[in-house]
XYZ file of N, CA, C and O in Angstrom:
424
model
N 0.840 -1.183 0.000
C 0.000 0.000 0.000
C 0.883 1.243 0.000
O 1.841 1.353 0.745
N 0.565 2.155 -0.830
C 1.379 3.358 -0.997
C 0.955 4.451 -0.013
O -0.222 4.696 0.200
N 1.964 5.069 0.619
C 1.688 6.172 1.541
C 1.456 7.451 0.758
O 2.211 7.781 -0.145
N 0.430 8.152 1.115
C 0.160 9.425 0.456
C 0.927 10.532 1.156
O 1.457 10.355 2.255
N 0.974 11.679 0.529
C 1.646 12.844 1.116
C 0.984 13.242 2.438
O 1.650 13.622 3.385
N -0.326 13.128 2.489
C -1.054 13.494 3.707
C -0.706 12.550 4.864
O -0.526 12.988 6.002
N -0.564 11.246 4.576
C -0.177 10.284 5.610
C 1.210 10.596 6.156
O 1.446 10.536 7.361
N 2.130 10.940 5.267
C 3.489 11.282 5.688
C 3.489 12.550 6.538
O 4.202 12.645 7.525
N 2.667 13.525 6.149
C 2.567 14.775 6.904
C 1.978 14.518 8.288
O 2.472 15.042 9.289
N 0.943 13.679 8.369
C 0.334 13.348 9.658
C 1.330 12.652 10.578
O 1.404 12.945 11.764
N 2.107 11.733 10.023
C 3.104 11.022 10.821
C 4.186 11.981 11.315
O 4.608 11.922 12.472
N 4.639 12.898 10.468
C 5.650 13.886 10.853
C 5.110 14.808 11.944
O 5.822 15.133 12.903
N 3.844 15.220 11.810
C 3.218 16.065 12.831
C 3.137 15.330 14.168
O 3.392 15.906 15.222
N 2.784 14.040 14.134
C 2.678 13.244 15.357
C 4.035 13.133 16.040
O 4.153 13.305 17.242
N 5.086 12.845 15.264
C 6.430 12.726 15.839
C 6.898 14.053 16.427
O 7.508 14.084 17.485
N 6.615 15.148 15.745
C 7.011 16.456 16.244
C 6.231 16.801 17.518
O 6.775 17.335 18.468
N 4.974 16.441 17.558
C 4.129 16.719 18.711
C 4.633 15.997 19.958
O 4.592 16.533 21.058
N 5.137 14.781 19.800
C 5.541 13.971 20.943
C 7.048 13.893 21.126
O 7.528 13.025 21.839
N 7.805 14.791 20.519
C 9.259 14.723 20.641
C 9.814 15.732 21.639
O 11.009 15.874 21.757
N 8.950 16.405 22.377
C 9.414 17.353 23.376
C 8.881 16.924 24.739
O 7.843 16.278 24.844
N 9.603 17.259 25.803
C 9.145 16.884 27.139
C 7.981 17.748 27.607
O 7.933 18.940 27.321
N 7.064 17.143 28.305
C 5.922 17.841 28.859
C 5.979 17.691 30.376
O 5.793 16.591 30.903
N 6.284 18.772 31.080
C 6.404 18.715 32.533
C 5.014 18.740 33.148
O 4.236 19.656 32.922
N 4.713 17.698 33.909
C 3.420 17.578 34.583
C 3.455 18.302 35.929
O 2.509 18.983 36.303
N 4.562 18.123 36.667
C 4.718 18.804 37.954
C 6.199 18.881 38.293
O 6.942 17.936 38.057
N 6.612 20.005 38.828
C 7.986 20.156 39.295
C 8.043 21.268 40.328
O 7.394 22.290 40.177
N 8.837 21.035 41.379
C 9.072 22.100 42.346
C 10.567 22.422 42.419
O 11.012 23.076 43.336
N 11.321 21.969 41.415
C 12.764 22.238 41.355
C 13.012 23.686 40.964
O 12.209 24.279 40.240
N 14.162 24.226 41.380
C 14.568 25.535 40.849
C 14.742 25.423 39.328
O 15.035 24.344 38.813
N 14.546 26.532 38.626
C 14.520 26.493 37.163
C 15.772 25.882 36.545
O 15.679 25.059 35.642
N 16.946 26.262 37.026
C 18.192 25.746 36.436
C 18.299 24.225 36.618
O 18.645 23.502 35.693
N 17.970 23.731 37.803
C 18.009 22.292 38.067
C 16.968 21.568 37.229
O 17.231 20.491 36.687
N 15.775 22.162 37.091
C 14.701 21.552 36.313
C 15.110 21.404 34.854
O 14.905 20.350 34.245
N 15.718 22.436 34.289
C 16.141 22.385 32.882
C 17.207 21.317 32.688
O 17.135 20.525 31.740
N 18.206 21.275 33.578
C 19.255 20.252 33.470
C 18.675 18.849 33.589
O 19.047 17.951 32.830
N 17.777 18.650 34.544
C 17.170 17.340 34.754
C 16.315 16.934 33.566
O 16.368 15.785 33.115
N 15.538 17.871 33.048
C 14.696 17.596 31.891
C 15.544 17.192 30.689
O 15.246 16.203 30.008
N 16.627 17.919 30.422
C 17.504 17.583 29.302
C 18.161 16.225 29.505
O 18.305 15.446 28.561
N 18.555 15.910 30.734
C 19.134 14.616 31.050
C 18.131 13.495 30.798
O 18.471 12.459 30.211
N 16.888 13.691 31.211
C 15.844 12.688 31.001
C 15.594 12.440 29.516
O 15.467 11.292 29.078
N 15.532 13.503 28.741
C 15.319 13.372 27.296
C 16.479 12.606 26.661
O 16.277 11.677 25.880
N 17.709 12.971 27.030
C 18.891 12.302 26.485
C 18.876 10.819 26.826
O 19.108 9.967 25.958
N 18.598 10.488 28.090
C 18.587 9.087 28.517
C 17.481 8.298 27.819
O 17.708 7.163 27.381
N 16.297 8.883 27.704
C 15.179 8.186 27.064
C 15.426 7.970 25.573
O 14.999 6.963 25.006
N 16.094 8.912 24.927
C 16.431 8.739 23.515
C 17.556 7.725 23.337
O 17.524 6.912 22.420
N 18.566 7.762 24.205
C 19.706 6.844 24.113
C 19.275 5.402 24.369
O 19.715 4.480 23.696
N 18.430 5.209 25.377
C 17.958 3.867 25.743
C 16.464 3.749 25.451
O 15.678 3.452 26.347
N 16.088 3.973 24.209
C 14.671 4.003 23.829
C 13.962 2.675 24.104
O 12.763 2.658 24.367
N 14.691 1.568 24.079
C 14.054 0.265 24.276
C 14.342 -0.332 25.652
O 13.935 -1.451 25.928
N 15.054 0.409 26.510
C 15.427 -0.137 27.816
C 15.255 0.936 28.903
O 16.180 1.693 29.192
N 14.078 0.978 29.501
C 13.784 1.988 30.523
C 14.658 1.841 31.763
O 14.982 2.826 32.415
N 15.048 0.621 32.085
C 15.888 0.397 33.265
C 17.257 1.061 33.102
O 17.757 1.713 34.022
N 17.842 0.931 31.926
C 19.142 1.570 31.667
C 19.016 3.090 31.665
O 19.904 3.790 32.153
N 17.928 3.603 31.118
C 17.703 5.054 31.108
C 17.570 5.573 32.537
O 18.170 6.594 32.889
N 16.816 4.866 33.371
C 16.635 5.280 34.762
C 17.964 5.239 35.513
O 18.275 6.140 36.299
N 18.760 4.217 35.245
C 20.065 4.096 35.904
C 20.984 5.250 35.508
O 21.674 5.830 36.352
N 20.973 5.605 34.224
C 21.798 6.724 33.751
C 21.380 8.030 34.431
O 22.219 8.803 34.884
N 20.071 8.268 34.513
C 19.567 9.496 35.134
C 19.944 9.531 36.613
O 20.447 10.531 37.116
N 19.718 8.430 37.320
C 20.009 8.379 38.753
C 21.489 8.622 39.034
O 21.845 9.420 39.898
N 22.366 7.949 38.301
C 23.804 8.107 38.535
C 24.269 9.526 38.246
O 25.080 10.091 38.987
N 23.750 10.136 37.193
C 24.125 11.505 36.851
C 23.610 12.489 37.900
O 24.334 13.398 38.310
N 22.376 12.311 38.346
C 21.810 13.195 39.371
C 22.580 13.056 40.689
O 22.818 14.044 41.375
N 22.966 11.826 41.043
C 23.755 11.609 42.260
C 25.076 12.367 42.204
O 25.508 12.951 43.193
N 25.710 12.365 41.041
C 26.996 13.056 40.880
C 26.825 14.574 40.922
O 27.604 15.285 41.548
N 25.800 15.093 40.229
C 25.615 16.545 40.110
C 25.017 17.185 41.350
O 25.388 18.290 41.734
N 24.028 16.514 41.969
C 23.244 17.153 43.027
C 23.258 16.390 44.352
O 22.391 16.604 45.187
N 24.219 15.512 44.553
C 24.281 14.748 45.791
C 23.480 13.459 45.690
O 22.704 13.265 44.760
N 23.690 12.572 46.663
C 23.089 11.241 46.574
C 21.619 11.214 46.974
O 21.036 12.232 47.329
N 21.046 10.031 46.919
C 19.662 9.714 47.309
C 18.614 10.080 46.263
O 17.465 10.351 46.608
N 18.971 10.088 44.985
C 17.987 10.342 43.927
C 17.332 9.031 43.526
O 17.947 7.974 43.548
N 16.063 9.113 43.131
C 15.286 7.955 42.694
C 14.643 8.299 41.358
O 14.253 9.447 41.133
N 14.518 7.289 40.484
C 13.963 7.516 39.148
C 13.021 6.366 38.787
O 13.364 5.197 38.993
N 11.865 6.710 38.245
C 10.932 5.724 37.710
C 10.602 6.153 36.289
O 10.268 7.307 36.041
N 10.715 5.202 35.345
C 10.381 5.465 33.948
C 9.478 4.342 33.462
O 9.757 3.169 33.711
N 8.404 4.697 32.770
C 7.537 3.665 32.222
C 6.241 4.208 31.684
O 6.026 5.413 31.621
N 5.389 3.272 31.298
C 4.058 3.591 30.787
C 3.038 2.933 31.703
O 3.122 1.747 31.959
N 2.130 3.709 32.223
C 1.042 3.148 33.017
C 1.468 2.657 34.390
O 1.392 1.472 34.661
N 1.911 3.534 35.232
C 2.225 3.161 36.605
C 1.653 4.200 37.554
O 1.388 5.324 37.175
N 1.476 3.814 38.786
C 1.016 4.724 39.816
C 2.042 4.757 40.932
O 2.809 3.821 41.105
N 2.046 5.830 41.685
C 3.015 5.928 42.763
C 2.565 6.949 43.796
O 1.777 7.835 43.520
N 3.094 6.770 44.985
C 2.929 7.746 46.058
C 4.291 7.836 46.719
O 4.846 6.816 47.133
N 4.852 9.029 46.781
C 6.218 9.180 47.279
C 6.306 10.285 48.326
O 5.432 11.139 48.416
N 7.373 10.231 49.074
C 7.765 11.309 49.968
C 9.068 11.839 49.400
O 9.948 11.053 49.054
N 9.193 13.162 49.274
C 10.398 13.719 48.667
C 10.803 14.987 49.395
O 10.014 15.588 50.122
N 12.061 15.366 49.182
C 12.535 16.631 49.716
C 11.936 17.770 48.898
O 11.789 17.660 47.687
N 11.612 18.855 49.563
C 11.059 20.026 48.891
C 12.075 20.544 47.871
O 13.282 20.538 48.126
N 11.591 20.974 46.727
C 12.388 21.509 45.622
C 13.292 20.465 44.986
O 14.349 20.769 44.447
N 12.855 19.184 45.009
C 13.628 18.099 44.429
C 12.738 17.070 43.738
O 12.960 15.866 43.855
N 11.732 17.518 42.986
C 10.817 16.607 42.302
C 10.581 17.076 40.875
O 10.370 18.267 40.634
N 10.612 16.126 39.937
C 10.251 16.398 38.544
C 9.432 15.225 38.040
O 9.855 14.069 38.151
N 8.239 15.503 37.525
C 7.367 14.495 36.938
C 7.017 14.988 35.546
O 6.443 16.061 35.397
N 7.398 14.222 34.524
C 7.218 14.671 33.147
C 6.834 13.516 32.241
O 6.966 12.350 32.612
N 6.338 13.869 31.056
C 6.047 12.902 30.007
C 6.969 13.181 28.833
O 7.343 14.330 28.585
N 7.319 12.111 28.109
C 8.184 12.260 26.940
C 7.810 11.202 25.914
O 7.508 10.063 26.272
N 7.841 11.587 24.658
C 7.602 10.627 23.577
C 6.191 10.085 23.546
O 5.982 8.949 23.156
N 5.235 10.865 23.963
C 3.847 10.428 23.906
C 3.351 9.847 25.206
O 2.683 10.516 25.970
N 3.720 8.600 25.524
C 3.150 7.933 26.694
C 4.181 7.520 27.739
O 3.841 6.847 28.700
N 5.420 7.914 27.585
C 6.466 7.549 28.528
C 6.519 8.577 29.661
O 6.703 9.766 29.416
N 6.331 8.113 30.897
C 6.380 9.000 32.056
C 7.715 8.830 32.768
O 8.243 7.726 32.858
N 8.249 9.952 33.271
C 9.510 9.945 34.007
C 9.288 10.718 35.308
O 8.825 11.849 35.278
N 9.631 10.091 36.419
C 9.536 10.748 37.714
C 10.917 10.666 38.375
O 11.491 9.596 38.512
N 11.443 11.834 38.754
C 12.759 11.941 39.396
C 12.561 12.696 40.704
O 11.979 13.774 40.706
N 13.041 12.113 41.815
C 12.901 12.801 43.094
C 14.051 12.427 44.017
O 14.710 11.422 43.829
N 14.248 13.287 45.013
C 15.297 13.062 46.010
C 14.624 12.848 47.358
O 13.729 13.600 47.735
N 15.086 11.826 48.059
C 14.548 11.510 49.377
C 15.706 11.024 50.235
O 16.319 10.019 49.915
N 16.033 11.753 51.274
C 17.168 11.332 52.110
C 16.721 10.591 53.356
O 15.591 10.521 53.686
């Protein structure tokens, strides 16, 4: 079956729509939030088929940059209830349905 120009345009629009991070909630300072968001995007793109490796990369980098005790959850369709330090939480979506939650709890 041949793809029409309209089908290709729709697919390109969909990819562009879901290729940026969407922050659902964050109480981090702006500079930390931007760095964390960029790190999450990089990890999710690098390990597109392995969420565990992406989470490990994010956690290790956050531990080095901002001190230890960081936690990361990446996936589709999960629920959670956490306790975190104030100004140390980022909850975002990336790539359509992939959720990323990063928080610090000492």
